[in-house]
Coordinates of C-alpha atoms in Angstrom, one line a residue:
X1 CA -4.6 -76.2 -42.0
X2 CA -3.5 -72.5 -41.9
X3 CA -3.0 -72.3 -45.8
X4 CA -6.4 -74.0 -46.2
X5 CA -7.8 -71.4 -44.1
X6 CA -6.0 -68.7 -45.7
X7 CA -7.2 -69.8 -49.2
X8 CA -10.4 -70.0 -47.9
X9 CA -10.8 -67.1 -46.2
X10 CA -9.3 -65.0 -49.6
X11 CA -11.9 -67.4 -52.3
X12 CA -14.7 -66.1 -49.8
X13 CA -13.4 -62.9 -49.9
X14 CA -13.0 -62.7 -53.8
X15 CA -16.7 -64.2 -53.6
X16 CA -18.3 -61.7 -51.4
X17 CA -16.6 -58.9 -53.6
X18 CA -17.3 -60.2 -56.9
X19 CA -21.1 -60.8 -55.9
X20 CA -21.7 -57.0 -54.5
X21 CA -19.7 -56.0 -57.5
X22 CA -22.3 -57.5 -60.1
X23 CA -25.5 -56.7 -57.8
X24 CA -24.6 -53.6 -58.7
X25 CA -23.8 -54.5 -62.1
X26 CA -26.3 -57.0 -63.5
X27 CA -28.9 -57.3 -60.6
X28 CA -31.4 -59.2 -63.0
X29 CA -28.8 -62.3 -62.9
X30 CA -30.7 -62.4 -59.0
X31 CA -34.3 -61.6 -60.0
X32 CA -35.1 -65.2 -60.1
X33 CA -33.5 -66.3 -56.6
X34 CA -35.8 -63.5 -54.8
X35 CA -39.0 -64.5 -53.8
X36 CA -41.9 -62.1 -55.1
X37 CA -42.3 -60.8 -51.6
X38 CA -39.2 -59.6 -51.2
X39 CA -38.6 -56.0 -53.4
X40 CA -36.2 -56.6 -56.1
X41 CA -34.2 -53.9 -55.8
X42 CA -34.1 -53.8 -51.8
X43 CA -32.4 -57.3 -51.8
X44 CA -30.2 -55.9 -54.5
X45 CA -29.2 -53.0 -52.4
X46 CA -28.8 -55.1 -49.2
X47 CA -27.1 -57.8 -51.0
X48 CA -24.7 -55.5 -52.1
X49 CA -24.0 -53.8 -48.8
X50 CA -23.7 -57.5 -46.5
X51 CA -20.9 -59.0 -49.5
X52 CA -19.1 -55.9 -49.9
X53 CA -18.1 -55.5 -45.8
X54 CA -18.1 -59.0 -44.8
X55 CA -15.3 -59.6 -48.4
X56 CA -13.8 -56.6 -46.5
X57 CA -13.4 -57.7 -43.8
X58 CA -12.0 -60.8 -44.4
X59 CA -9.3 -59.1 -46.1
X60 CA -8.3 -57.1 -43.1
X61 CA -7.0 -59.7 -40.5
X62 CA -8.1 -57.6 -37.3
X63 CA -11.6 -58.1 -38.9
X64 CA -11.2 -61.5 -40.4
X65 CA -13.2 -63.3 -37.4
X66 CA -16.3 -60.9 -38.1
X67 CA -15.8 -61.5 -41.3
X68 CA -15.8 -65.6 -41.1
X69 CA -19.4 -65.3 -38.9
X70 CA -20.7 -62.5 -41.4
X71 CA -20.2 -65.1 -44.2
X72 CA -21.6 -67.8 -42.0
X73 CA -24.8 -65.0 -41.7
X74 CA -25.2 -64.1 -45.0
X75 CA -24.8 -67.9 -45.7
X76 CA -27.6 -68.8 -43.5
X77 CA -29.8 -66.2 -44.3
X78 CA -29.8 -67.5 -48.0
X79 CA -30.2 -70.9 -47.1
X80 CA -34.4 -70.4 -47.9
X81 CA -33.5 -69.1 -51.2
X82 CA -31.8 -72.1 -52.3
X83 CA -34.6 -74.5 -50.2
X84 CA -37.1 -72.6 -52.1
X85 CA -35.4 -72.9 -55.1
X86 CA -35.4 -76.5 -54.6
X87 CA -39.2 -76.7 -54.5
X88 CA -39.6 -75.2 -57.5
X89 CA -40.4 -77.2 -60.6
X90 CA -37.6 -75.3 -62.9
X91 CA -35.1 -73.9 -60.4
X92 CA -33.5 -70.8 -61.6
X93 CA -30.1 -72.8 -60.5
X94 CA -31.3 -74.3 -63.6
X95 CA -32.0 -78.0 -62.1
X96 CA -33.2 -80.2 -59.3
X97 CA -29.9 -81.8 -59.0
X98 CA -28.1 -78.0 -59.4
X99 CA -29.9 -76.7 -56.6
X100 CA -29.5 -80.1 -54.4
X101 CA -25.6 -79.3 -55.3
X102 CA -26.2 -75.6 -54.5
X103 CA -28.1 -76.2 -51.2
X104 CA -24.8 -78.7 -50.6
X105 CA -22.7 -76.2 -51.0
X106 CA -24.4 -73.4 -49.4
X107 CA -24.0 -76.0 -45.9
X108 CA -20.5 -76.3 -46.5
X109 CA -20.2 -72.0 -47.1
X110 CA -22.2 -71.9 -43.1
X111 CA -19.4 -74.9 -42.0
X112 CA -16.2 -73.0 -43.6
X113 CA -17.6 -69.4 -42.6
X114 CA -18.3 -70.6 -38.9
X115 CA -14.7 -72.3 -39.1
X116 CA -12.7 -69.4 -39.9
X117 CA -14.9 -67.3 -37.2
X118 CA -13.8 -70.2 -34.7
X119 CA -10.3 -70.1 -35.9
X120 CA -9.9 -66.6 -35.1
X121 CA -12.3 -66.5 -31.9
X122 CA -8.9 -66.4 -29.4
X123 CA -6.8 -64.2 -31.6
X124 CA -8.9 -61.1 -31.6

């Protein structure tokens, strides 16, 4: 279980990284997961900001249990973007059954992120 977790923990971290590194780069691959109400370039910015500490600190084991509940955050934050994107009648996932996959996934990101918190909850 402790490689799992420490694949895990560096897939998420490579994730979190690689996502605040292209908000910054091509933020119009996002326009169409932000709901109108929300300004574009505000989620960008905050988007950025939340992936870039939480892949941090996941890197850093002292931080790694903060970083395992920030994922499980930011994962649960987004969890009405991919609903939403659910309801739409073209998702930008690009299909129904793409965002039923997506909204799959996104469950099992909040499971794995609260796992590695959990994990770590007695060694910090």
């Amino acid at each position: 279980m402790k490689i799992i977790r420490i694949v895990l923990i560096y897939l998420f971290a490579f994730l979190m990284l690689a996502g605040a590194f292209n908000h910054i780069y091509a933020p119009e691959t996002y326009k169409a997961f932000i709901p109108n109400f929300i300004p574009e370039q505000l989620a960008n910015i905050l988007s950025t900001i939340a992936e870039a500490i939480i892949g941090i600190a996941l890197i850093i084991p002292k931080y790694r249990k903060w970083g395992g509940l920030g994922f499980a955050i930011l994962m649960i934050l987004f969890l009405p973007i991919h609903i939403w994107d659910l309801t739409k009648e073209i998702p930008a996932i690009g299909s129904k059954v793409g965002a039923m996959v997506r909204l799959a996934v996104q469950i099992l990101f909040i499971a794995a992120g609260w796992w590695i918190y959990k994990s770590y909850q007695s060694k910090n």
